[in-house]
Amino acid sequence: MYKDYFFKSTIILIIGGFITIILGLIIKVINTRLIGLEGIGLYMLIYPTFSLFMSLSQFSLPTSVSKLVSEDKYNNKNLVFSSIPIILIFDFILIMIILGFASFISIDLLKDSRCYLPIICISLVLPFEALSNMIRGYFFGKQKMFPHVVSHVIEQIVRMILTILLVPTLSEIDLVYAVAFLILVNMVSEFTSIIILLLFLPKGVIIKKEDIRPQKKNIKNILSISIPNTNTKLIGNIGYFLEPILLTSGMLAAGYSASFITQEYGIIAGYSMPMLLLPGFFTGAISNSLLPVISKASANKNYLYIKRKLKQAISISLTIGLPVTLILFLFPEFFLNLIYGTTHGGNYLRALAIPFLFYYIELPLAATMQAMNMSKKVMTDNMVGIILKTILLYMLSLLHIGMYGFIIASSINIIIVSISHYFHVKKVLNRNN
């Protein structure tokens, strides 16, 4: 039964992911053409802040809901609907924080006053992002991937249409307005996604007061998963948030100009990294399918099955990731020109390609650890990796090696975290065999 669900879910997610990635690439190409290198650099300067608050807005409740629903031991309606007030209250706090610190983040940390308006726009997206992912968590737990795929594809189409219609006009008025809109368009696309997902809920569902009222046991179980997962994401996103700040400070001290730093960072984050993450949707699909399956197997203490499924997941991930990595390493400029119409970032892409192989191992291992109630270990591994990356990033940025300090620090982080995950999982599985 597990096998059928796992492969069926993976295939659906891969097909949906492929469609989504094509649409995403089209959107990135459109964005690049419409707002140019300067606009991409500004957007990527803001993106770590955007990513930080988007990650925090969910409080890892979608992952908690997915895991607990998959175990099939609880009142699923109560799990989902009683979590919504919690996540909305948390998002309201985040919105207040953004509004209060937007000026400080843009001027004092990111050193660019143009970031202020886009950062304000982030606050409007938070509740929509959180709610759509909460509902997705329910469907992932039920191993029903089709609603996620449909909603995600439609979400991308909405984003693309709005971008094409409005970004050219906004760019003519002010580049900042165009970049702010690229943040704000997520609010509309996520709202669309929520509507689509609700249409897939079981017919005749009646929400009663007891479904919304939090049950102490359910909340305890949810928070026991969400808190360490949130801490993990918080650590990762704080590191990501500090990334351009420390990089800019270090390289300015080393004598590089602000315009050079913004442009080169935009090239890595806007061109090189997305190219490496292209096959990531395969790995993401495998990991998302793995979580509910391993959760149920772990609840039944079926460790031999867990070991077999993890090996299959890693094998599939590397089968896809290895040839893609090799091709990108050998012909980086060709593919950058094919997709983005530029050869900028080819040298960075080649330098990152080989270390990025560990990324295809890390995601399935992390999903397995979360499913086996090892979220605290995931948090610890990521904390060590991010601390090491942050220290190295600043130290290396002081040297006259351009952006290669950032590349070295990022590569070491991926390798350290992946190896740590592997040894933790191996220890548990060997102990229970």
Coordinates of C-alpha atoms in Angstrom, one line a residue:
M1 CA 0.0 0.0 0.0
Y2 CA 2.8 2.4 0.9
K3 CA 4.6 1.6 -2.3
D4 CA 1.6 2.5 -4.5
Y5 CA 1.0 5.7 -2.7
F6 CA 4.6 6.8 -2.7
F7 CA 5.2 6.3 -6.4
K8 CA 1.8 7.6 -7.4
S9 CA 2.3 10.7 -5.3
T10 CA 5.8 11.2 -6.6
I11 CA 4.8 10.9 -10.3
I12 CA 1.9 13.4 -9.8
L13 CA 4.2 15.9 -8.1
I14 CA 6.9 15.5 -10.7
I15 CA 4.5 16.1 -13.6
G16 CA 3.0 19.1 -11.7
G17 CA 6.5 20.3 -10.7
F18 CA 7.7 20.1 -14.3
I19 CA 4.8 22.2 -15.5
T20 CA 5.3 24.6 -12.7
I21 CA 9.0 24.9 -13.3
I22 CA 8.4 25.7 -16.9
L23 CA 5.9 28.4 -16.0
G24 CA 8.4 29.7 -13.3
L25 CA 11.2 29.9 -15.9
I26 CA 8.9 31.8 -18.2
I27 CA 8.1 34.2 -15.4
K28 CA 11.8 34.7 -14.5
V29 CA 12.7 35.3 -18.1
I30 CA 9.8 37.9 -18.3
N31 CA 10.9 39.5 -15.1
T32 CA 14.5 39.7 -16.3
R33 CA 13.5 41.3 -19.6
L34 CA 11.1 43.7 -18.0
I35 CA 13.1 45.0 -15.0
G36 CA 16.6 44.4 -16.3
L37 CA 19.8 43.5 -14.4
E38 CA 19.3 46.4 -11.9
G39 CA 15.8 45.4 -11.1
I40 CA 16.8 41.7 -10.6
G41 CA 19.7 42.8 -8.3
L42 CA 17.3 44.9 -6.2
Y43 CA 14.7 42.1 -6.1
M44 CA 17.4 39.5 -5.0
L45 CA 18.6 42.0 -2.4
I46 CA 15.1 41.9 -0.8
Y47 CA 14.4 38.3 -1.4
P48 CA 16.2 36.9 1.7
T49 CA 13.9 39.2 3.8
F50 CA 10.9 38.0 1.8
S51 CA 11.9 34.4 2.3
L52 CA 12.5 34.8 6.0
F53 CA 9.0 36.2 6.7
M54 CA 7.3 33.8 4.3
S55 CA 8.9 30.9 6.1
L56 CA 8.0 32.3 9.5
S57 CA 4.4 33.1 8.5
Q58 CA 3.6 29.4 8.3
F59 CA 5.1 28.5 11.7
S60 CA 5.7 25.0 10.2
L61 CA 2.1 24.2 10.8
P62 CA 1.6 22.8 7.3
T63 CA 4.3 20.2 8.0
S64 CA 2.8 19.4 11.4
V65 CA -0.6 18.9 9.9
S66 CA 0.7 16.8 7.0
K67 CA 2.5 14.4 9.4
L68 CA -0.3 14.1 11.9
V69 CA -3.0 13.6 9.2
S70 CA -0.9 10.9 7.6
E71 CA -0.8 9.0 10.9
D72 CA -4.6 8.8 10.8
K73 CA -5.0 8.9 14.6
Y74 CA -6.6 12.3 15.1
N75 CA -9.7 14.5 14.2
N76 CA -8.4 15.9 10.9
K77 CA -10.9 18.7 10.7
N78 CA -9.9 19.9 14.2
L79 CA -6.2 19.6 13.3
V80 CA -6.6 21.9 10.3
F81 CA -9.2 24.4 11.3
S82 CA -8.1 24.9 15.0
S83 CA -4.6 25.7 13.6
I84 CA -5.9 28.6 11.5
P85 CA -6.5 31.1 14.3
I86 CA -3.1 30.3 15.7
I87 CA -1.4 31.0 12.4
L88 CA -3.4 34.2 11.8
I89 CA -2.5 35.6 15.2
F90 CA 1.2 34.8 14.6
D91 CA 1.0 36.4 11.1
F92 CA -0.5 39.6 12.7
I93 CA 2.5 39.8 15.0
L94 CA 4.9 39.4 12.0
I95 CA 3.0 42.1 10.1
M96 CA 3.5 44.6 13.0
I97 CA 7.2 43.7 13.1
I98 CA 7.6 44.4 9.3
L99 CA 5.8 47.7 9.5
G100 CA 7.9 48.8 12.5
F101 CA 11.3 47.7 11.1
A102 CA 10.9 48.2 7.3
S103 CA 12.9 51.4 7.4
F104 CA 15.7 50.0 9.5
I105 CA 16.0 46.9 7.4
S106 CA 16.1 48.8 4.1
I107 CA 18.3 51.7 5.1
D108 CA 20.5 50.4 7.9
L109 CA 20.8 46.7 7.0
L110 CA 20.4 46.4 3.2
K111 CA 21.9 49.9 2.6
D112 CA 19.4 50.8 0.0
S113 CA 16.3 53.0 0.7
R114 CA 14.6 51.6 -2.5
C115 CA 14.0 48.4 -0.5
Y116 CA 11.5 50.1 1.8
L117 CA 8.3 49.8 -0.3
P118 CA 8.8 46.2 -1.4
I119 CA 9.5 45.2 2.3
I120 CA 6.2 46.8 3.3
C121 CA 4.5 44.8 0.6
I122 CA 5.8 41.6 2.1
S123 CA 3.4 42.1 5.1
L124 CA 0.3 41.9 2.9
V125 CA 1.3 38.5 1.5
L126 CA 1.9 36.7 4.8
P127 CA -1.6 35.4 5.8
F128 CA -2.4 34.3 2.2
E129 CA 0.8 32.3 2.0
A130 CA 0.3 30.7 5.4
L131 CA -3.4 29.7 4.7
S132 CA -2.7 28.1 1.3
N133 CA 0.2 26.1 2.7
M134 CA -1.9 25.0 5.6
I135 CA -4.6 23.5 3.3
R136 CA -1.8 21.9 1.2
G137 CA -0.5 20.3 4.4
Y138 CA -3.9 18.5 4.8
F139 CA -3.8 17.1 1.2
F140 CA -0.2 16.1 1.6
G141 CA -1.1 14.1 4.7
K142 CA -3.9 12.4 2.9
Q143 CA -1.4 11.7 0.0
K144 CA -3.7 13.6 -2.4
M145 CA -1.2 15.5 -4.5
F146 CA -3.5 16.5 -7.4
P147 CA -5.1 19.5 -5.6
H148 CA -1.6 20.9 -4.8
V149 CA -0.5 20.5 -8.4
V150 CA -3.7 22.1 -9.9
S151 CA -3.6 25.0 -7.5
H152 CA 0.1 25.6 -8.0
V153 CA -0.1 25.6 -11.8
I154 CA -3.0 28.0 -11.7
E155 CA -1.2 30.2 -9.2
Q156 CA 1.8 30.5 -11.6
I157 CA -0.5 31.3 -14.5
V158 CA -2.1 34.1 -12.5
R159 CA 1.3 35.4 -11.5
M160 CA 2.5 35.4 -15.1
I161 CA -0.5 37.2 -16.5
L162 CA -0.4 39.9 -13.9
T163 CA 3.3 40.4 -14.4
I164 CA 3.0 40.7 -18.1
L165 CA 0.0 43.2 -17.8
L166 CA 1.3 45.5 -15.1
V167 CA 5.1 45.3 -14.7
P168 CA 5.9 47.2 -17.9
T169 CA 3.8 50.1 -16.9
L170 CA 5.1 50.2 -13.4
S171 CA 8.7 50.0 -14.6
E172 CA 8.2 53.1 -16.7
I173 CA 6.9 54.9 -13.6
D174 CA 9.5 53.7 -11.2
L175 CA 11.6 50.6 -10.9
V176 CA 10.8 50.3 -7.2
Y177 CA 7.1 50.1 -8.0
A178 CA 7.8 47.2 -10.4
V179 CA 9.9 45.3 -7.8
A180 CA 7.3 46.0 -5.1
F181 CA 4.6 44.5 -7.4
L182 CA 6.6 41.4 -8.0
I183 CA 6.3 40.9 -4.2
L184 CA 2.7 41.9 -4.0
V185 CA 1.5 39.6 -6.9
N186 CA 2.1 36.7 -4.5
M187 CA -0.9 37.9 -2.5
V188 CA -3.3 37.5 -5.5
S189 CA -1.8 34.2 -6.7
E190 CA -1.9 32.7 -3.2
F191 CA -5.5 33.8 -2.7
T192 CA -6.3 32.1 -6.0
S193 CA -4.6 29.0 -4.8
I194 CA -6.7 29.0 -1.6
I195 CA -9.9 29.1 -3.6
I196 CA -8.8 26.2 -5.8
L197 CA -7.7 24.0 -2.8
L198 CA -11.0 24.6 -1.0
L199 CA -12.8 23.3 -4.1
F200 CA -11.0 19.9 -3.5
L201 CA -12.1 19.5 0.1
P202 CA -14.5 16.6 0.6
K203 CA -18.1 17.4 -0.3
G204 CA -20.5 18.0 2.5
V205 CA -17.9 19.1 5.0
I206 CA -19.6 21.0 7.8
I207 CA -17.4 23.0 10.1
K208 CA -18.7 23.1 13.6
K209 CA -17.6 25.1 16.6
E210 CA -15.8 22.1 18.1
D211 CA -13.7 21.8 14.8
I212 CA -12.4 25.3 15.3
R213 CA -11.9 25.1 19.1
P214 CA -8.4 24.0 19.8
Q215 CA -8.0 20.6 21.6
K216 CA -5.2 20.5 24.1
K217 CA -3.8 17.2 22.8
N218 CA -3.9 18.2 19.2
I219 CA -2.3 21.6 19.8
K220 CA 0.5 19.9 21.9
N221 CA 1.2 17.4 19.1
I222 CA 1.2 20.2 16.4
L223 CA 3.5 22.4 18.4
S224 CA 5.9 19.6 19.2
I225 CA 6.6 19.3 15.5
S226 CA 6.1 22.9 14.4
I227 CA 8.4 24.6 17.0
P228 CA 11.6 22.7 16.1
N229 CA 10.8 22.9 12.4
T230 CA 10.2 26.6 12.7
N231 CA 13.4 27.0 14.6
T232 CA 15.2 25.2 11.8
K233 CA 13.6 27.4 9.1
L234 CA 14.3 30.5 11.3
I235 CA 18.0 29.6 11.6
G236 CA 18.2 29.0 7.8
N237 CA 16.3 32.1 6.9
I238 CA 18.2 34.3 9.4
G239 CA 21.4 33.1 7.8
Y240 CA 19.8 33.8 4.3
F241 CA 18.6 37.2 5.6
L242 CA 22.1 38.1 6.9
E243 CA 23.8 36.8 3.7
P244 CA 23.6 40.0 1.6
I245 CA 24.1 42.2 4.6
L246 CA 27.4 40.5 5.7
L247 CA 28.5 40.1 2.1
T248 CA 28.0 43.7 1.3
S249 CA 29.7 44.9 4.5
G250 CA 32.7 42.6 4.0
M251 CA 33.2 43.4 0.3
L252 CA 32.8 47.1 0.9
A253 CA 35.5 46.9 3.5
A254 CA 37.6 45.0 1.0
G255 CA 37.3 47.9 -1.5
Y256 CA 34.5 46.6 -3.9
S257 CA 31.9 49.1 -5.0
A258 CA 28.2 48.8 -3.9
S259 CA 27.1 48.6 -7.5
F260 CA 29.5 45.7 -8.2
I261 CA 28.3 43.8 -5.2
T262 CA 24.6 44.3 -6.0
Q263 CA 25.0 43.3 -9.6
E264 CA 27.2 40.2 -8.9
Y265 CA 25.0 39.0 -6.1
G266 CA 22.0 39.5 -8.3
I267 CA 23.7 37.4 -11.0
I268 CA 24.4 34.5 -8.6
A269 CA 21.0 34.6 -6.9
G270 CA 19.0 35.5 -10.0
Y271 CA 20.7 33.3 -12.6
S272 CA 23.2 30.8 -11.3
M273 CA 21.3 29.5 -8.3
P274 CA 18.0 29.1 -10.1
M275 CA 19.7 27.0 -12.8
L276 CA 21.1 24.7 -10.1
L277 CA 17.7 24.4 -8.5
L278 CA 15.9 23.5 -11.8
P279 CA 16.0 19.8 -11.1
G280 CA 15.2 20.5 -7.5
F281 CA 11.5 20.1 -8.1
F282 CA 12.1 16.4 -8.7
T283 CA 13.8 16.2 -5.3
G284 CA 11.1 18.3 -3.7
A285 CA 8.4 16.1 -5.2
I286 CA 10.2 13.0 -3.8
S287 CA 10.6 14.5 -0.4
N288 CA 7.0 15.7 -0.2
S289 CA 5.8 12.2 -1.1
L290 CA 8.2 10.7 1.3
L291 CA 7.1 12.6 4.4
P292 CA 3.5 11.1 4.9
V293 CA 4.7 7.6 3.8
I294 CA 7.6 7.5 6.3
S295 CA 5.4 9.1 9.0
K296 CA 2.9 6.2 8.8
A297 CA 5.7 3.6 8.6
S298 CA 7.4 5.2 11.6
A299 CA 4.2 5.2 13.6
N300 CA 4.0 1.4 12.8
K301 CA 7.7 1.0 13.6
N302 CA 8.3 -0.5 10.1
Y303 CA 12.0 0.5 9.9
L304 CA 13.0 -1.9 7.1
Y305 CA 10.4 -0.2 4.9
I306 CA 11.7 3.2 5.9
K307 CA 15.2 2.2 5.0
R308 CA 14.1 0.8 1.6
K309 CA 12.0 3.9 0.7
L310 CA 14.8 6.3 1.7
K311 CA 17.3 4.4 -0.5
Q312 CA 14.8 4.5 -3.4
A313 CA 14.2 8.3 -2.8
I314 CA 17.9 9.1 -2.8
S315 CA 18.6 6.9 -5.8
I316 CA 15.9 8.6 -7.9
S317 CA 17.0 12.0 -6.7
L318 CA 20.6 11.4 -7.7
T319 CA 19.6 9.7 -11.0
I320 CA 18.0 13.0 -12.0
G321 CA 20.5 15.4 -10.2
L322 CA 23.8 13.9 -11.3
P323 CA 23.4 14.2 -15.1
V324 CA 21.8 17.7 -14.8
T325 CA 24.7 18.8 -12.6
L326 CA 27.3 17.4 -15.1
I327 CA 25.6 19.1 -18.0
L328 CA 25.5 22.4 -16.2
F329 CA 29.1 22.1 -15.2
L330 CA 30.3 21.4 -18.7
F331 CA 28.0 23.9 -20.6
P332 CA 26.9 26.7 -18.1
E333 CA 27.0 29.6 -20.6
F334 CA 24.9 27.7 -23.2
F335 CA 22.1 27.0 -20.8
L336 CA 22.2 30.5 -19.2
N337 CA 21.9 32.0 -22.7
L338 CA 19.2 29.5 -23.7
I339 CA 17.0 30.3 -20.6
Y340 CA 17.8 33.8 -19.6
G341 CA 19.4 35.3 -22.7
T342 CA 22.7 36.0 -20.9
T343 CA 26.0 34.3 -20.2
H344 CA 26.4 36.2 -16.9
G345 CA 27.0 33.8 -14.0
G346 CA 28.5 30.9 -16.0
N347 CA 31.7 30.9 -13.9
Y348 CA 29.6 30.9 -10.7
L349 CA 27.4 28.1 -12.0
R350 CA 30.3 25.9 -12.8
A351 CA 31.9 26.5 -9.3
L352 CA 28.6 25.6 -7.5
A353 CA 27.6 22.6 -9.6
I354 CA 29.5 19.8 -8.0
P355 CA 28.9 20.8 -4.3
F356 CA 25.2 21.1 -5.1
L357 CA 25.0 17.4 -5.7
F358 CA 24.7 17.1 -1.9
Y359 CA 21.4 19.1 -2.1
Y360 CA 19.8 16.1 -3.8
I361 CA 20.6 14.0 -0.8
E362 CA 19.8 16.5 1.8
L363 CA 16.1 17.0 1.1
P364 CA 15.1 13.3 1.3
L365 CA 17.1 12.9 4.4
A366 CA 15.5 15.9 6.1
A367 CA 12.0 14.7 5.2
T368 CA 12.8 11.3 6.6
M369 CA 14.1 12.8 9.9
Q370 CA 11.0 15.0 10.3
A371 CA 8.8 12.0 9.6
M372 CA 10.7 10.0 12.3
N373 CA 10.3 12.7 15.0
M374 CA 13.9 13.9 14.6
S375 CA 13.0 17.5 13.9
K376 CA 15.4 18.7 16.7
K377 CA 18.3 16.9 15.0
V378 CA 17.4 18.7 11.7
M379 CA 17.4 22.0 13.6
T380 CA 20.8 21.3 15.2
D381 CA 22.4 20.2 11.9
N382 CA 21.1 23.3 10.1
M383 CA 22.2 25.6 13.0
V384 CA 25.8 24.3 12.8
G385 CA 25.8 24.6 9.0
I386 CA 24.4 28.2 9.0
I387 CA 26.7 29.4 11.8
L388 CA 29.7 28.0 9.9
K389 CA 28.5 29.5 6.6
T390 CA 27.9 32.9 8.2
I391 CA 31.4 33.1 9.8
L392 CA 33.1 31.9 6.6
L393 CA 31.0 34.3 4.5
Y394 CA 32.1 37.4 6.3
M395 CA 35.7 36.3 6.7
L396 CA 36.1 35.3 3.0
S397 CA 34.3 38.4 1.8
L398 CA 37.1 40.5 3.3
L399 CA 39.5 38.8 0.9
H400 CA 39.9 40.0 -2.6
I401 CA 38.3 37.0 -4.2
G402 CA 35.0 38.6 -5.3
M403 CA 31.9 36.5 -4.9
Y404 CA 33.9 33.3 -4.6
G405 CA 33.9 33.7 -0.8
F406 CA 30.1 33.4 -0.9
I407 CA 30.3 30.4 -3.2
I408 CA 32.8 28.6 -0.9
A409 CA 30.7 29.3 2.3
S410 CA 27.5 28.1 0.6
S411 CA 29.1 24.9 -0.7
I412 CA 30.5 24.0 2.8
N413 CA 27.1 24.6 4.4
I414 CA 25.3 22.2 2.0
I415 CA 28.0 19.5 2.4
I416 CA 28.1 19.7 6.2
V417 CA 24.3 19.6 6.7
S418 CA 23.9 16.7 4.2
I419 CA 26.6 14.6 5.9
S420 CA 25.2 15.3 9.4
H421 CA 21.7 14.3 8.3
Y422 CA 23.0 11.0 6.8
F423 CA 24.8 9.9 9.9
H424 CA 21.8 10.7 12.2
V425 CA 19.4 8.7 10.0
K426 CA 21.9 5.8 9.6
K427 CA 22.3 5.6 13.4
V428 CA 18.5 5.3 14.0
L429 CA 17.9 2.8 11.3
N430 CA 20.8 0.6 12.2
R431 CA 19.7 0.7 15.9
N432 CA 16.2 -0.5 15.0
N433 CA 17.1 -3.3 12.6

